CSV table of C-alpha atoms in Angstrom, one decimal:
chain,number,residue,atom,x,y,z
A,1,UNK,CA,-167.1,82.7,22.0
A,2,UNK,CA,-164.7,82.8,24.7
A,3,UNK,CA,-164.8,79.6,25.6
A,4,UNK,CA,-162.4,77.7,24.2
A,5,UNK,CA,-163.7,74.1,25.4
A,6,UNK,CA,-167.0,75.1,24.1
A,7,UNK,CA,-165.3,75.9,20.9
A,8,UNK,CA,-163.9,72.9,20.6
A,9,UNK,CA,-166.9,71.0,21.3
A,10,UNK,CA,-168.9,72.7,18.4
A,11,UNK,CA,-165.7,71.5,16.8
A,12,UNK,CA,-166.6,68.5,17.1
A,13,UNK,CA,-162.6,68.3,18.4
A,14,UNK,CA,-161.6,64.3,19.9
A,15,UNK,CA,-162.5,63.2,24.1
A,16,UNK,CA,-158.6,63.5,24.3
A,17,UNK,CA,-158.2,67.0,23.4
A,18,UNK,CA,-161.7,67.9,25.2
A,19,UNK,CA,-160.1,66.5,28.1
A,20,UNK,CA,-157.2,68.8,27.7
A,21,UNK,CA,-158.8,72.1,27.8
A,22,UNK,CA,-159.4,74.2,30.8
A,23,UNK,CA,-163.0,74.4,32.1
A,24,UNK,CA,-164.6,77.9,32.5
A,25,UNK,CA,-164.5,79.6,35.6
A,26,UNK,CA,-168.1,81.3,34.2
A,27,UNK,CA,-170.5,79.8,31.8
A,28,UNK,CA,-173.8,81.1,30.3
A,29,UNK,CA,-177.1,80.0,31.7
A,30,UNK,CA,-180.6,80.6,31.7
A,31,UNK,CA,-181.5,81.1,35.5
A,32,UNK,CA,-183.8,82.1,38.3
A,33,UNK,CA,-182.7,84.4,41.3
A,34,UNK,CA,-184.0,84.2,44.9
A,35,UNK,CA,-184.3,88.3,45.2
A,36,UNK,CA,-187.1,87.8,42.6
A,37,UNK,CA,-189.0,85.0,44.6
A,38,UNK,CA,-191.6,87.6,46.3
A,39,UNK,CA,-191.7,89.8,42.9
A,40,UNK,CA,-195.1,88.3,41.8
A,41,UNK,CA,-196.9,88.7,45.0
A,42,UNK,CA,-200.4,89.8,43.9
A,43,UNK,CA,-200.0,90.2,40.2
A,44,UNK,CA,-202.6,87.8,38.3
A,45,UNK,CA,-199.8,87.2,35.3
A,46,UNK,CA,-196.8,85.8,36.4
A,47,UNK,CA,-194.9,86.5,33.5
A,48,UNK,CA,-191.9,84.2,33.3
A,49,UNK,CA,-190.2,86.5,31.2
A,50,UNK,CA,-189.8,89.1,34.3
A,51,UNK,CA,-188.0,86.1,35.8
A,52,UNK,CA,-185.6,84.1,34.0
A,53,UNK,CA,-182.3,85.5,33.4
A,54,UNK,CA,-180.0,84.8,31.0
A,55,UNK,CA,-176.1,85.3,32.0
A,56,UNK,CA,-173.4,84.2,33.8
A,57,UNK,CA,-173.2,81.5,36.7
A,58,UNK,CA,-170.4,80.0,38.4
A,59,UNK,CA,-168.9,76.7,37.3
A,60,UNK,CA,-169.4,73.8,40.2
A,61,UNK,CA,-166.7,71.7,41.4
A,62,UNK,CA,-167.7,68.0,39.9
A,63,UNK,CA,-168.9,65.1,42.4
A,64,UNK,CA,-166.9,61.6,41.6
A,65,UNK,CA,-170.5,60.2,40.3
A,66,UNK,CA,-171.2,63.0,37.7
A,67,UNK,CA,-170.1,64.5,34.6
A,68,UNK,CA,-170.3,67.8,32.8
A,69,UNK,CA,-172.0,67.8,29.8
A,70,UNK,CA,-171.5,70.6,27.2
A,71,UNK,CA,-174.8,71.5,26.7
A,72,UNK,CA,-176.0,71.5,22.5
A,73,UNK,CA,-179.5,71.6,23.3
A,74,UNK,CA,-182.2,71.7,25.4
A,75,UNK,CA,-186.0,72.1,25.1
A,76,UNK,CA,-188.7,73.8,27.9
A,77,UNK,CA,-190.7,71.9,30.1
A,78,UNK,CA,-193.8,72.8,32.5
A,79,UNK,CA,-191.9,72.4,35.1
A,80,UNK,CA,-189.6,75.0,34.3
A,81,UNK,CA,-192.6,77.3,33.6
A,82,UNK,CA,-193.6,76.4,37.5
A,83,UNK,CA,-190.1,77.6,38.6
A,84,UNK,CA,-189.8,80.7,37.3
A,85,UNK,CA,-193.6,81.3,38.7
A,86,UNK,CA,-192.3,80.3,42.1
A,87,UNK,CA,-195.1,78.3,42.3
A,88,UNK,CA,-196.3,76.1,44.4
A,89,UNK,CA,-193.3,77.1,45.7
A,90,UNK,CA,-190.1,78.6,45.5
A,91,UNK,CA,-187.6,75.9,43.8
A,92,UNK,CA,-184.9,77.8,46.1
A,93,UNK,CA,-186.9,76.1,48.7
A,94,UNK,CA,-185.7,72.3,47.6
A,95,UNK,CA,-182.3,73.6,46.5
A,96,UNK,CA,-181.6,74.3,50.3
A,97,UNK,CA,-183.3,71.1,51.1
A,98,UNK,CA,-181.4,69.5,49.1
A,99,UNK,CA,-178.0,71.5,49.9
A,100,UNK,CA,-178.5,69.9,53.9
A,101,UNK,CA,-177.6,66.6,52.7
A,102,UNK,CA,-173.6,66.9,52.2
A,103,UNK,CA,-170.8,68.8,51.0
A,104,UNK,CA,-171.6,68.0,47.0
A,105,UNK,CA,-175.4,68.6,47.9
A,106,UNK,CA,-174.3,71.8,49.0
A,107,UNK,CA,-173.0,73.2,45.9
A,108,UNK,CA,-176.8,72.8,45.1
A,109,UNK,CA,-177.9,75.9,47.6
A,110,UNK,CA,-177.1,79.0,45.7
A,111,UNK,CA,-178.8,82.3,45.1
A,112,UNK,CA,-179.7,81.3,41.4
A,113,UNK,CA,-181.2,78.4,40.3
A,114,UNK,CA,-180.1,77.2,37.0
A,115,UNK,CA,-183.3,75.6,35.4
A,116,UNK,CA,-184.1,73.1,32.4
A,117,UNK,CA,-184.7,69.4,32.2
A,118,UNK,CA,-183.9,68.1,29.1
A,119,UNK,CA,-180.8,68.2,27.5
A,120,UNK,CA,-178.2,67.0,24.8
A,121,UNK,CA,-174.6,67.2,24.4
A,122,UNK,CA,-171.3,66.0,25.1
A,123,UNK,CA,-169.5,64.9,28.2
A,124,UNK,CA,-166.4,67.4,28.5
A,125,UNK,CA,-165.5,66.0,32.1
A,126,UNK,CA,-165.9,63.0,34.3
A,127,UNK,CA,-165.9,62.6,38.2
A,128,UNK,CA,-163.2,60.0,39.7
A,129,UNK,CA,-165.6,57.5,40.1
A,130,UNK,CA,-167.2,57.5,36.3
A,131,UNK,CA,-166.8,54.2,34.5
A,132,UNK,CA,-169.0,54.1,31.5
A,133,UNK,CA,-168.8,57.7,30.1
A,134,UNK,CA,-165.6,59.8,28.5
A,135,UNK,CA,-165.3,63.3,26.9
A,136,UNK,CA,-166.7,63.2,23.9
A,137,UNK,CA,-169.5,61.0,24.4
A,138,UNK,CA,-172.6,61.8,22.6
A,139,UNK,CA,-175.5,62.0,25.6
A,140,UNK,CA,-179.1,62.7,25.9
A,141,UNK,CA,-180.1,63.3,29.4
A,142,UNK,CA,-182.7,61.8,31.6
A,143,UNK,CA,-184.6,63.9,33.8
A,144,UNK,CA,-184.5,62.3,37.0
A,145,UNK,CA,-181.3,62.5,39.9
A,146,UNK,CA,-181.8,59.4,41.9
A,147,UNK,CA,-179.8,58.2,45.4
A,148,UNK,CA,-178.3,55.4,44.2
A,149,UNK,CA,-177.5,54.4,47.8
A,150,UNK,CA,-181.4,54.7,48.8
A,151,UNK,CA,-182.1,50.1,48.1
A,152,UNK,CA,-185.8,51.3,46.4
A,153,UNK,CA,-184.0,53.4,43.8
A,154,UNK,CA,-182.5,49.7,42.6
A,155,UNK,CA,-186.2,48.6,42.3
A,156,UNK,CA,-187.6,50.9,40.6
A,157,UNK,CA,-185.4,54.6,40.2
A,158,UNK,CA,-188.7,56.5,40.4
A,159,UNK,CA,-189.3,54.9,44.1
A,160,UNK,CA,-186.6,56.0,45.9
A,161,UNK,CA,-187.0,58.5,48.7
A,162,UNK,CA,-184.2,60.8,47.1
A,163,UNK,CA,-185.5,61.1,43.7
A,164,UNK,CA,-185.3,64.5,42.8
A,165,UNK,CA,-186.5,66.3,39.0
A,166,UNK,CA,-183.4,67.4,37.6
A,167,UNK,CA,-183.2,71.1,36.8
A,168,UNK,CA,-186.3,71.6,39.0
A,169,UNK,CA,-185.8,70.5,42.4
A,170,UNK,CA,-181.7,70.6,41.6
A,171,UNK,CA,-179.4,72.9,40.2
A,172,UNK,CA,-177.6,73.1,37.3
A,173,UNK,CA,-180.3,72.0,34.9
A,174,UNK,CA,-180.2,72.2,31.0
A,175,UNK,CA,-180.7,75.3,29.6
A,176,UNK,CA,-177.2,76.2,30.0
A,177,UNK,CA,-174.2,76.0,28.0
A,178,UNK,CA,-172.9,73.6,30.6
A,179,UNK,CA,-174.9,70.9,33.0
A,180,UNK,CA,-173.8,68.8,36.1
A,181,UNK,CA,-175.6,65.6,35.5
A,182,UNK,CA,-175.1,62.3,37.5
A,183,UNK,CA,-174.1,59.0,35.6
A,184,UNK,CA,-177.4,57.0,36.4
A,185,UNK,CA,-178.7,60.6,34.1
A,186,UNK,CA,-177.1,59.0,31.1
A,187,UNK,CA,-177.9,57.4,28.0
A,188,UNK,CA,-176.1,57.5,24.3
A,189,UNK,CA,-177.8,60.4,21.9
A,190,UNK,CA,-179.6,58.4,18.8
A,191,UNK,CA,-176.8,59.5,16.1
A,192,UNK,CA,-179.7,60.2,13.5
A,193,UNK,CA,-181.2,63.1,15.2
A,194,UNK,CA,-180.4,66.6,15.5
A,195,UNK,CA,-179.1,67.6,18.7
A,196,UNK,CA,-181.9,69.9,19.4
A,197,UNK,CA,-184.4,66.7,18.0
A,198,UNK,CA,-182.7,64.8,20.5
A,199,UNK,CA,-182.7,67.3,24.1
A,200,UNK,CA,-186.4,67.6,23.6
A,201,UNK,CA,-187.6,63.6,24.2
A,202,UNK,CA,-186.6,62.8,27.5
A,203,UNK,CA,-188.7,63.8,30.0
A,204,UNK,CA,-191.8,64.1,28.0
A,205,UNK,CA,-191.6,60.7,26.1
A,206,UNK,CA,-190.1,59.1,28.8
A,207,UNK,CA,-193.3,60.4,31.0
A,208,UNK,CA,-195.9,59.6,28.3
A,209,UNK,CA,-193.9,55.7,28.2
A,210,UNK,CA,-194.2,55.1,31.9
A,211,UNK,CA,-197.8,56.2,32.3
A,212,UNK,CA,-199.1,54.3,28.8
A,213,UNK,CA,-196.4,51.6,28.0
A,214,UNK,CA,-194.7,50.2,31.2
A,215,UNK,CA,-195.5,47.9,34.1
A,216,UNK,CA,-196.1,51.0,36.5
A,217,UNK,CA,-198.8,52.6,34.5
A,218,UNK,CA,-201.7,51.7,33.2
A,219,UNK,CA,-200.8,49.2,31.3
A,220,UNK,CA,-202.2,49.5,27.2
A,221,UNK,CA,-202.9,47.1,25.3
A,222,UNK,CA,-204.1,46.7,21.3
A,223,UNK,CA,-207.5,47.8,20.9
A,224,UNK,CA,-207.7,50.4,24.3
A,225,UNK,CA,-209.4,52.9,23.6
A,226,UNK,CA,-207.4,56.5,25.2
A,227,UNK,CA,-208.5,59.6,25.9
A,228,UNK,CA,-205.4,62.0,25.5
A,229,UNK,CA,-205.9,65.8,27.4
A,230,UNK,CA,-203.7,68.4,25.4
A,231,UNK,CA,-203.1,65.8,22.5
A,232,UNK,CA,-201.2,68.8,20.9
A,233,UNK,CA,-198.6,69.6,23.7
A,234,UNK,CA,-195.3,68.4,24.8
A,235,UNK,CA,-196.6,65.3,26.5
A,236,UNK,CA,-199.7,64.2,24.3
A,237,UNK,CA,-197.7,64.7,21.8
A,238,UNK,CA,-195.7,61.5,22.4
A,239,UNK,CA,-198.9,60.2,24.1
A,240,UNK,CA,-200.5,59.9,20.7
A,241,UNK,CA,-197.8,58.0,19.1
A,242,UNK,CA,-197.4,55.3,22.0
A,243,UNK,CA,-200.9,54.7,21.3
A,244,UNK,CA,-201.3,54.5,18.0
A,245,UNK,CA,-197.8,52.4,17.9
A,246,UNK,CA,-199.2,50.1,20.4
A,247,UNK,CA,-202.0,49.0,18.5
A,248,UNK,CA,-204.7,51.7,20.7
A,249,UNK,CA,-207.6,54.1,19.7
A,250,UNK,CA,-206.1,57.3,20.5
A,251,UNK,CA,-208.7,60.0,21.2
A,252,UNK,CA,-207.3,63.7,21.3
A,253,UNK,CA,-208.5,66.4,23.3
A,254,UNK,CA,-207.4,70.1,21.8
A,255,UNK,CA,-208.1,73.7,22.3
A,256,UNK,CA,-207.7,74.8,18.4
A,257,UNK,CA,-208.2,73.9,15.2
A,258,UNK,CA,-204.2,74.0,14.4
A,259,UNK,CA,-203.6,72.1,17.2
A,260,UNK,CA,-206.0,69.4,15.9
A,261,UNK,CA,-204.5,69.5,12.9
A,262,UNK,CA,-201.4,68.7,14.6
A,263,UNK,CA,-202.8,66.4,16.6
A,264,UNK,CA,-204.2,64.3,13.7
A,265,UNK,CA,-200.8,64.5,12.2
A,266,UNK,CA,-199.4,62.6,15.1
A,267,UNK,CA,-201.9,60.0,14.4
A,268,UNK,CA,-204.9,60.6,16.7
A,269,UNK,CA,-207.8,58.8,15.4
A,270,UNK,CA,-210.3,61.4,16.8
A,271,UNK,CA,-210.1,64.6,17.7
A,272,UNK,CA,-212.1,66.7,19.5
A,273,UNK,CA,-212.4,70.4,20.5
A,274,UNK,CA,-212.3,71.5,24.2
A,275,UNK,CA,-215.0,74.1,23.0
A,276,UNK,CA,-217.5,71.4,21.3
A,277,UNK,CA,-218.0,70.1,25.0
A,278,UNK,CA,-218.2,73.9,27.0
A,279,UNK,CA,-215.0,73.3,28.4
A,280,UNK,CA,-213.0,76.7,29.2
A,281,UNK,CA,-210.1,76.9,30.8
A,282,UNK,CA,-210.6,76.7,34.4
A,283,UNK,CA,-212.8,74.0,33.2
A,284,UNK,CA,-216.9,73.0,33.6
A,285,UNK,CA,-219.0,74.3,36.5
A,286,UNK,CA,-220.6,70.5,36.0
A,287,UNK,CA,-217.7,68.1,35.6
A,288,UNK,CA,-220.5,65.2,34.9
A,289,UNK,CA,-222.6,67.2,32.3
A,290,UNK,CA,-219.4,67.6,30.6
A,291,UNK,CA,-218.2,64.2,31.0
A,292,UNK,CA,-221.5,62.9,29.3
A,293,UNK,CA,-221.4,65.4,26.2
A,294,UNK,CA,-217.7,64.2,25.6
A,295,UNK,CA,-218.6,60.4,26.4
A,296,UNK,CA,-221.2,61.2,23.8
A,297,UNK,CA,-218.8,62.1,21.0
A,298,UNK,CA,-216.0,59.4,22.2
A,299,UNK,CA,-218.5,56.6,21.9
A,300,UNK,CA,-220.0,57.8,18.8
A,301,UNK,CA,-216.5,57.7,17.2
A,302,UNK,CA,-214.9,54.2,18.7
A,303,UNK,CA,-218.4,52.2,19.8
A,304,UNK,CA,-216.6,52.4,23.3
A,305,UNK,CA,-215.7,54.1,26.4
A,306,UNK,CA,-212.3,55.4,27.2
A,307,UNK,CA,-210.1,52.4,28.6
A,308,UNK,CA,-207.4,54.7,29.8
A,309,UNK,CA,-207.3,58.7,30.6
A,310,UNK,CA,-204.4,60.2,29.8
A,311,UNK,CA,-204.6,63.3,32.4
A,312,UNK,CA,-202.2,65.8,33.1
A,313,UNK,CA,-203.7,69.4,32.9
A,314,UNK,CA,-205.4,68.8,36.6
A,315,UNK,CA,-207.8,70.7,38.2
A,316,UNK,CA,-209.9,72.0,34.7
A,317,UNK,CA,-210.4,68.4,33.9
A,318,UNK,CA,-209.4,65.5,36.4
A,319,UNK,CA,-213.5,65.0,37.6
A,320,UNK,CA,-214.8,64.5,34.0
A,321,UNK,CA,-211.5,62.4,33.3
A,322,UNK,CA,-213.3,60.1,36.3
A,323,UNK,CA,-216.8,60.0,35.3
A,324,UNK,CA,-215.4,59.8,31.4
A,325,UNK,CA,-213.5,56.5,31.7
A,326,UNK,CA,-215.1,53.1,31.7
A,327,UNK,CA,-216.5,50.6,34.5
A,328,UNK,CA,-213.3,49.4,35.4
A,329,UNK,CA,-210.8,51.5,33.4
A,330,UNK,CA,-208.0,53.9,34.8
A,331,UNK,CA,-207.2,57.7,35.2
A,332,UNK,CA,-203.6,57.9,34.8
A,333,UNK,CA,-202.3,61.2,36.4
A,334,UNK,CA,-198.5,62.8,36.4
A,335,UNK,CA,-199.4,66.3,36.9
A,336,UNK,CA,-201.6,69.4,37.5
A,337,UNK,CA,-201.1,72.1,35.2
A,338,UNK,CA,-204.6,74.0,35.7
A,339,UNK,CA,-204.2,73.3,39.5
A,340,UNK,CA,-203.3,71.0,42.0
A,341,UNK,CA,-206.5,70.6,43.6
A,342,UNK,CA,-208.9,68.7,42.4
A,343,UNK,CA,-212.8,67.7,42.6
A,344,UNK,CA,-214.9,65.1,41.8
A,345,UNK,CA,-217.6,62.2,42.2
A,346,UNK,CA,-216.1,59.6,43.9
A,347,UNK,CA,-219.0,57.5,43.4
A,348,UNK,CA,-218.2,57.3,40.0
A,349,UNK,CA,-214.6,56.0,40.9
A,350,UNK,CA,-215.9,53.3,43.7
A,351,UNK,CA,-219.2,52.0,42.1
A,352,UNK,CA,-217.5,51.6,38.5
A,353,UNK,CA,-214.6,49.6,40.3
A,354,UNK,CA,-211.9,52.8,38.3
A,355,UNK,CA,-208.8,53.5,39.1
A,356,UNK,CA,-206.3,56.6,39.4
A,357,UNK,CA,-202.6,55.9,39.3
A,358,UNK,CA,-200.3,58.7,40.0
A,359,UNK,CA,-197.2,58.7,37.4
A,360,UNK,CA,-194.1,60.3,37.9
A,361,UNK,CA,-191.1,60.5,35.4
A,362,UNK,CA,-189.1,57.2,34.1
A,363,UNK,CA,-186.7,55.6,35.2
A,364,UNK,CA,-183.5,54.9,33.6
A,365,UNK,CA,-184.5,51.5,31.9
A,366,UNK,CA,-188.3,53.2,30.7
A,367,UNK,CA,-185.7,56.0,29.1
A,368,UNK,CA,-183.8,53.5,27.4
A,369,UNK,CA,-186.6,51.9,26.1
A,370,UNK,CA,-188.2,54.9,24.2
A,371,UNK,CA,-184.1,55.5,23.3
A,372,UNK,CA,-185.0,52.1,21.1
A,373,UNK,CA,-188.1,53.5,19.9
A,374,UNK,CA,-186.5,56.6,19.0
A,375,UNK,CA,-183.6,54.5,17.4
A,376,UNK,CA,-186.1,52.3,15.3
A,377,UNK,CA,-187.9,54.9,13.9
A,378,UNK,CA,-191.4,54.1,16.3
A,379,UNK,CA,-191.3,57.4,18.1
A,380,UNK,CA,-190.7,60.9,16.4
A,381,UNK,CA,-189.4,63.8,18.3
A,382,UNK,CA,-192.4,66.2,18.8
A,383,UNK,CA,-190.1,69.3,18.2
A,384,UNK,CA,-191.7,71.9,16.1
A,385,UNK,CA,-190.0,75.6,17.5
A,386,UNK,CA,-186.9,76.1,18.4
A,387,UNK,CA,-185.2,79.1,20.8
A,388,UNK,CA,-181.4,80.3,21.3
A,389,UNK,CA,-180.2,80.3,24.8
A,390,UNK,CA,-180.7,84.6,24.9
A,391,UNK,CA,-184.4,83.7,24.6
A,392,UNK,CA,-185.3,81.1,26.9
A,393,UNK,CA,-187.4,83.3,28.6
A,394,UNK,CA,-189.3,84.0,25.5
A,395,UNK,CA,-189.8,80.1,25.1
A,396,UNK,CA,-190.9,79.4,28.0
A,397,UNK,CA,-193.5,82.2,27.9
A,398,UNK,CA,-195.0,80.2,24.8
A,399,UNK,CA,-195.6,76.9,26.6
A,400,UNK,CA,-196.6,79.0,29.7
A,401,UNK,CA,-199.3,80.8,27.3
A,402,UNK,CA,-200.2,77.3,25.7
A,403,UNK,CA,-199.3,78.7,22.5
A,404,UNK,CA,-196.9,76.2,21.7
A,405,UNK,CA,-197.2,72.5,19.5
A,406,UNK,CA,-195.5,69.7,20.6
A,407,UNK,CA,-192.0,70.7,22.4
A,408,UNK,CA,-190.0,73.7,22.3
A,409,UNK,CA,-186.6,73.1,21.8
A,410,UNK,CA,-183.6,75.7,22.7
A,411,UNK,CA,-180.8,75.9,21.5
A,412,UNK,CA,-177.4,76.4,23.9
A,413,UNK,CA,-174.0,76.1,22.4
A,414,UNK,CA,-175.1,74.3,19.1
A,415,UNK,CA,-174.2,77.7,16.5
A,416,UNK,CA,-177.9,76.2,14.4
A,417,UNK,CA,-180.4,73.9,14.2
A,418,UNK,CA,-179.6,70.7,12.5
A,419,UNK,CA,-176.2,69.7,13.6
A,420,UNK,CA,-175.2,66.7,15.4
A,421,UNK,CA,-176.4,64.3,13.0
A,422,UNK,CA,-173.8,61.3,13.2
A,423,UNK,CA,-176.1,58.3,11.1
A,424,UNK,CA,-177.2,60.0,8.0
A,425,UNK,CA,-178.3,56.9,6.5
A,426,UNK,CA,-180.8,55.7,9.7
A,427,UNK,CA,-181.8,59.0,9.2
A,428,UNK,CA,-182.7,58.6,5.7
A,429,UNK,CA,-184.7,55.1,5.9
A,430,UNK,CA,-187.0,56.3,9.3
A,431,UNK,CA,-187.7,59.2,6.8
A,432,UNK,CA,-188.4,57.4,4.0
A,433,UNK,CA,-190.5,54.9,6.0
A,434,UNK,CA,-189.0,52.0,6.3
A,435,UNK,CA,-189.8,49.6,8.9
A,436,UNK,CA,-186.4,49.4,10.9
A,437,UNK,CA,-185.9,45.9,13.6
A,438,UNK,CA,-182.3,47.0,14.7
């Protein structure tokens, strides 16, 4: 290594001396480049691995409201895989957007795009207008960039008109060895997990909190029953465990017998195969037939109806997710990953008084509140692979495939997994089970 900040860093070297050291002019990334943007015009497999590039970028002059975080760890998101497909479209196409705004937006608009969502680390710098955060703060990274000038961002961060997905609509995302984040990003690192156990949770169980747990989604309560699409992947994942932490019936929805087994694992009460019910993967030619076979088994199982639908795979299964749920109950929706375009009976949603609420991300206070979860032992990261930085692309080929469980973490200037540990001993009770209040 080069580098002799990052050296330091993996050190484990004081904020003073951090402070001291000279910043990179270059540092390591895994990144997307805008002459590739047309290269999967008419090819059926968009390959991600054809796409994301591993070398050097540019280091970015720091904004007053922003710090640099060494980057430990950092795990792969959908999002990510929908960069490097330049679909729906081009992510170069918000980075210029987004480079209009002023002269720090502008350091956005370049011709790479460095991607990743999730991260974990330690602050190496700090912008002239940082109060909270020094070098060598331990930091886990939310997902969302909000304008903290915008008066709906102090409502609710998710509201405001210039909330943007970190990594995916901005640059200088997480899988590098170095990440620009904002200070509204921030929040302390739980000091029993890993670093790579710790980059994985944000945007996925900060998601899966916001559409299940808070105000904004749909709302659970003990004894829901909830239907969980992709119980096995990065989002049901933590979806399972709100669920079955919150006193709810959680009913999982898989495509494999290891992945039920996984799923179970996490706690899902039921599980059921996506082949048990005909559904492929572009999903039923009769969304209702299929809803009634999988009503079928759900009632069979719990005596009820699904409460709440936990949908994000889209297209392939948003109409049977509305005939599924019950008179009254809710479709809770924060993406698309079979498609963005969806079909179904809308009788089924009017007559039977449903609802569908659109989720998007958390906001700051929703991320510190599965921080506590995470900190008490409630929530588990749902890490189970991890990458180095040379083989992002490889990673994100594996959730782009669906052939991953739970999150894949990567690893960026953390030497192995299982550093970063600083409280041994909470470490040692959440694994021995005890029941933690503080």
């Amino acid at each position: 290594m080069d580098d002799a900040l990052a050296e330091a860093v993996v050190a484990g070297a004081p904020g003073d001396r951090l402070e001291r050291l000279p910043l990179p002019a270059q540092f390591t990334a895994a990144h997307l480049r805008v002459e590739d943007v047309d290269s999967f015009a008419g090819v059926d497999d968009k390959d991600v691995r054809k796409s994301i590039h591993t070398g050097s970028v540019p280091m970015p002059e720091l904004a007053p409201n922003e710090v640099l975080v060494a980057v430990m760890a950092s795990g792969i998101n959908y999002n990510t895989v929908w960069s490097a497909m330049f679909e729906p479209i081009p992510t170069f196409t918000f980075l210029k957007h987004l480079g209009r705004q002023d002269r720090w937006a502008a350091r956005h608009d370049r011709p790479f795009h460095v991607v990743g969502s999730d991260a974990a680390g330690v602050v190496v710098r700090t912008g002239s207008g940082v109060r909270r955060w020094r070098p060598g703060d331990h930091v886990v990274v939310s997902p969302v960039h909000v304008d903290e000038e915008d008066p709906a961002t102090h409502a609710d961060g998710m509201m405001g008109a210039g909330q943007l997905a970190w990594g995916f609509e901005t640059n200088y995302g997480g899988l590098a060895q170095y990440a620009v984040v904002r200070t509204t990003q921030l929040l302390p690192k739980p000091g029993h997990l890993t670093w790579e156990e710790a980059a994985v949770n944000p945007l996925c169980a900060g998601t899966a909190y916001r559409m299940l747990v808070g105000e904004r989604g749909a709302r659970m309560t003990q004894g829901d029953v909830v239907l969980i699409w992709g119980a096995a992947g990065g989002l049901g994942a933590y979806a399972v465990q709100l669920v079955r932490g919150g006193g709810g019936i959680a009913v999982g929805v898989v495509s494999s017998e290891a992945k039920a087994e996984y799923a179970r694992g996490l706690g899902c009460h039921v599980v059921i195969n996506r082949e048990e019910i005909g559904l492929g993967g572009d999903g039923p030619a009769d969304p209702v037939a299929a809803g009634k076979r999988l009503g079928r088994r759900i009632r069979a199982a719990t005596g009820d109806d699904p409460h709440i639908v936990f949908e994000h795979v889209g297209r392939a299964t948003f109409g049977i997710s509305v005939f599924v749920v019950r008179r009254g109950g809710t479709v809770v929706t924060c993406g698309s990953s079979t498609g963005y375009v969806h079909e179904f009976d809308n009788r089924y949603l009017w007559m039977r008084l449903k609802r569908v609420v659109g989720s998007h991300g958390a906001n700051l206070h929703e991320q510190a509140a599965v921080g506590r979860l995470l900190h008490l032992g409630r929530l588990a990261p749902a890490l189970t692979a991890t990458y180095d930085l040379a083989r992002t692309a490889e990673a994100a080929r594996l959730v782009q495939t669906n052939g991953h469980l739970g999150k894949v973490g990567v690893l960026a200037l953390a030497p192995h997994p299982g550093l970063g540990v600083t409280d041994p001993e909470r470490r040692e009770l959440i694994a021995r089970g005890e029941e933690l209040t503080g």
